[in-house]
Amino acid sequence: MMKKTTLLTAASLVLAGAAYADSDETIRIPINEWTGQHISAHITGTLFEKAGYTVEYVTAGAVPQFAAIAQGDLDLQPETWTNNVGDIYPKAVDSGDIVVVGGLGLQPQEGWIYPPYMAEKCPGLPSYEALYDCAQAFASADTFPNGRLITYPADWGTRSKDVVAQIGIPFAPVAGGSEGAMIAEAKAAVAAGDPILMMFWQPHWLFAENDFDWVAWDAADGECVEESGQTRGSACGFQQASIDKIANKDMASKWPGAAAIYEAMSIDNATQNTLMLEIDQKGRDLEEVVAEWIDANEATWMPWVEAGKAAMQ
């Protein structure tokens, strides 16, 4: 399914002082399966529109999109999680069909989270080593004397369960029923001041509404290999992703102004967390929330749009 955006009126662009598009060919941006990516895509597209470009949003799977970008059927992806790219992406980067433009600015993190008040009940946190001695502080009636660890839903894999088994930590992994169920349990625990240890990730709107700390692991020698080789005293926890902006190899030559905007733009965790909260938790419309952010943050994004203008001079 495709959705074509409405190009801003010429009058509004003139007032913004930013219209300079070097091509009337449509820039096609994929829309993946999660709200954060929708935000990144629509901020990117709106900035292109500010410069006079036409933008089209195209629904595409997070892994299948890479073949389309490499072939030029899609033009860019502002939010590429490097730990979820499949086999085509690295080959397309190596061949030069896909260009890594740079980091988006988001700082992704996956691991175990807990409410700050648990540090009093488990001295030594955030180090994972503390969990060996205070597992009972995180126990439930079903897991006592072991602590209770809420993991990702079963169909998301067994990453936490595998780490628990490798390092022999006295916790019982309990699969969350769904993202929504995990969030509901986390919020209920915080509201009641109850213990909770849960596998989670950011950026996520949960962190715009609640305070959580992250369990700290031993430094990895290179990239963390979470599937094997972890032991107590040498446990890196979980492999961390980076989030990159990527584009088809021809983007810079077809739309040099848009390419310069794209290279300059960035989005941080706080921004995305806040916008996700408005959309996912408060039920607001994505385009309305993005437009509101654009209206309130001209000082942030105008230099990016001006960078595109400068690239054409």
Coordinates of C-alpha atoms in Angstrom, one line a residue, residues 11 24-25 50 56 58 62 72 86 88 93 99 114 185 187 225 249 274 276:
A11 CA 3.5 30.1 -0.5
D24 CA 10.7 16.9 -9.3
E25 CA 11.2 13.2 -9.1
K50 CA 10.2 21.9 3.3
E56 CA 6.1 9.1 -1.1
V58 CA 5.8 3.0 0.9
A62 CA 12.4 -4.2 7.7
G72 CA 16.5 1.8 -6.5
G86 CA 19.4 -10.1 7.2
I88 CA 21.1 -8.8 1.6
V93 CA 26.8 -2.2 1.3
V99 CA 25.5 3.8 1.0
Y114 CA 14.7 -2.2 36.9
E185 CA 3.4 -5.3 34.2
K187 CA 3.9 0.2 35.0
V225 CA 28.8 -12.5 21.5
K249 CA 23.9 4.8 -4.3
T274 CA 8.4 11.7 23.6
M276 CA 6.2 7.8 20.6

